[in-house]
Amino acid sequence: MRDKLFHIILLVVSMFVPLVCGGIIYSLVTDAYMAFEHFGLVNFLTSTDWSYTPGNEQYGALPFITGTLLTTLLALLFCIPFSMPVSLFVGEYFKGTKLAATLSTVVDLLAGIPSIIYGIWGFFTLRPIIMALNISPQGSSILTASLVLAIMIVPYASSLSAEFIKMVPNDLKESAYSLGATHAEVVRKVVFPVAGSGIFSSYILAIGRALGETMTVTMLIGNTNHMPHSIVSTGNSMASVIANQFGEADGLRLSALIAIGLVLFVITALVNGVGKLLIKRARID
Amino acid sequence: MKMTLLKKMLVAVAVSATITACSNGAVSSISGAGATFPLPFYNAVFGEYALQTGIEVAYGGIGSGGGVRSLRDGVVNFAGSDACLSDEEMQQMPEVVHIPSCMGAVVLAYNIPGVETLHLSGQVIAEIYQGIITKWNDAKLLALNPGVNLPDKNIVPVFRTDGSGTTYVFTDFLSKASPSWQAKMGTGKSVNFEVGIAAKGNPGVANSVSQTPYTIGYVGSEYAFAKKIPYANVQNARGQMVEPTLQAISLAASCQIPQSTCVSITYSDVPNSYPISCFTWMLVYKEQNYAGRLENQAQANVQLLQYMLSDQAQTIAQEMNYAPLPKEVIELSRKNIQTLTYNGMPVSVN
């Protein structure tokens, strides 16, 4: 009897989470419907106009989709040279040593820092450097936001990759050594091919993190609503435009912001789905 | 066994719900939401109000738009807004009364190393924000600032990315002072800025300006005064260059104001008034019986509004760097509070 009761409580409580998730999707779709109906789905996704003129409001999501994808892609590029050595250091070269444990703790600590702190650091420290180097006259740009994002996603990419690198079977590596391979050759010819899909998936999860980052990006990207023409120009990302504008938005504009939220939700869900799928495959191998 | 536990839980829920519903003795709280512009003032004045009366006023700074939405949904007792309701908004809601609580202004903060005073006119500000004037040593700026050593550097204008009452007041002023602004940009809580960089909130704009040389940005006066950011003197409708002071801001409303108090006081004709001044309002329903509100809640609401017009509240406003309401406006608003009703009868406050 008691067992059955526990069973039922468990069922009810765990059903609650999917219910909330379903509720979020439902309200996103219903609230975004007005914008999709008014502009048309394709036009909404491809239009670059974002204009508040009363009576002729134009809301297109392309500048923000571009901003999000650009910052994420650049962050990924900047993150690889730092996260890859860390994961090799922790997972292969200094595997199991105190030094590796300390390093991975410090890197994991980065993941625990609230994003507003990265934003403040970027605003007061990195931005003046960008200005001093004459890269961008006012320092706020897609590049500035990407650089800080890159640091933020290093722990996500490196700690999971390190786990996959650790999982590479020793007998494989030893057989390579017995054939006279150097350590670097083992890493290149054995570790990377075996742990490859696992490493790839950990970067996908890092992308998922970068896609939705709001506060840091808002503080550094410049928040202008037109298409960025280069990586040093100002722009806006999907998450930051929502954070910036929903407070005073109403009617069609509110619906357009919610529609952007829905698009972001779908992109993030897809990216995370792909990552999870790859991890599953990597485990089976 | 299962049933008894569920029953117990249900009973507990039901009992707590009844307790909440029955507590219709003294009102212990008033809720409001809206504009962030008066937030520091409201925090201070509502803190003092709670000390004196024991009534907690919870005010959420969620933006004017959010405040109006909350009032429309009947979830708050009052909304804070930096702009009066538009005709369209008024049609969607029962009759709303606007009670101004204090005054503020928008100042132009700038960052030009070595320059300590700056004079601007509405037309020049409009051209800077439209990208027509691009250099600090433009002839038009030099003409307004004789003897000031303005550098040969590009101007970076900073604007608000979030929809904002500050933007509304700023663009309302520019629309009046500059025909070209009115024709191309217009007035609004968000307008389509084409040049410059954007930042969120007054702190965002203020920080962007103070951290970036050769920028100019528009910031709420209460924020600029508190943070002691350098700001420009602006030419008013009488052609005078006026420094934004609390007196100069209050002067902007020392003229004929309609009974509703819903009027733009930017570019005021009053001598020595600062031209980018504004009211901030508390919006309440004229009929206070809505969303199941009890009469004592309506009375508490009226008492709070009356307190906001008192000398004490207006003094707190000045301490928090807001300009006090002129006497005429306080008189008008007292009359407006008297028009509030509960079930069609005037709300009696003893």
PDB file of C-alpha atoms in Angstrom, chain B residues 119-121 124 127-128 132-148 150-153 155:
ATOM      1  CA  HIS B 119      25.709  74.224 -24.480  1.00  0.00           C
ATOM      2  CA  LEU B 120      23.267  72.511 -26.811  1.00  0.00           C
ATOM      3  CA  SER B 121      20.102  73.423 -28.652  1.00  0.00           C
ATOM      4  CA  VAL B 124      21.784  70.497 -32.690  1.00  0.00           C
ATOM      5  CA  GLU B 127      21.133  66.562 -35.836  1.00  0.00           C
ATOM      6  CA  ILE B 128      23.633  64.690 -33.655  1.00  0.00           C
ATOM      7  CA  ILE B 132      23.902  64.946 -39.591  1.00  0.00           C
ATOM      8  CA  ILE B 133      26.400  66.490 -37.147  1.00  0.00           C
ATOM      9  CA  THR B 134      29.178  63.919 -36.803  1.00  0.00           C
ATOM     10  CA  LYS B 135      32.143  65.842 -35.343  1.00  0.00           C
ATOM     11  CA  TRP B 136      32.469  67.603 -31.998  1.00  0.00           C
ATOM     12  CA  ASN B 137      34.056  70.627 -33.721  1.00  0.00           C
ATOM     13  CA  ASP B 138      31.143  71.068 -36.147  1.00  0.00           C
ATOM     14  CA  ALA B 139      30.473  74.736 -36.900  1.00  0.00           C
ATOM     15  CA  LYS B 140      27.008  74.571 -35.293  1.00  0.00           C
ATOM     16  CA  LEU B 141      28.450  73.246 -32.018  1.00  0.00           C
ATOM     17  CA  LEU B 142      31.254  75.821 -32.055  1.00  0.00           C
ATOM     18  CA  ALA B 143      28.701  78.608 -32.569  1.00  0.00           C
ATOM     19  CA  LEU B 144      26.805  77.533 -29.411  1.00  0.00           C
ATOM     20  CA  ASN B 145      30.022  77.096 -27.426  1.00  0.00           C
ATOM     21  CA  PRO B 146      32.284  80.082 -28.085  1.00  0.00           C
ATOM     22  CA  GLY B 147      35.665  79.749 -26.418  1.00  0.00           C
ATOM     23  CA  VAL B 148      35.277  76.026 -25.757  1.00  0.00           C
ATOM     24  CA  LEU B 150      35.908  71.184 -28.941  1.00  0.00           C
ATOM     25  CA  PRO B 151      38.038  68.420 -30.443  1.00  0.00           C
ATOM     26  CA  ASP B 152      38.092  67.109 -34.017  1.00  0.00           C
ATOM     27  CA  LYS B 153      36.608  63.744 -32.996  1.00  0.00           C
ATOM     28  CA  ILE B 155      30.520  61.982 -31.893  1.00  0.00           C
TER      29      ILE B 155
END
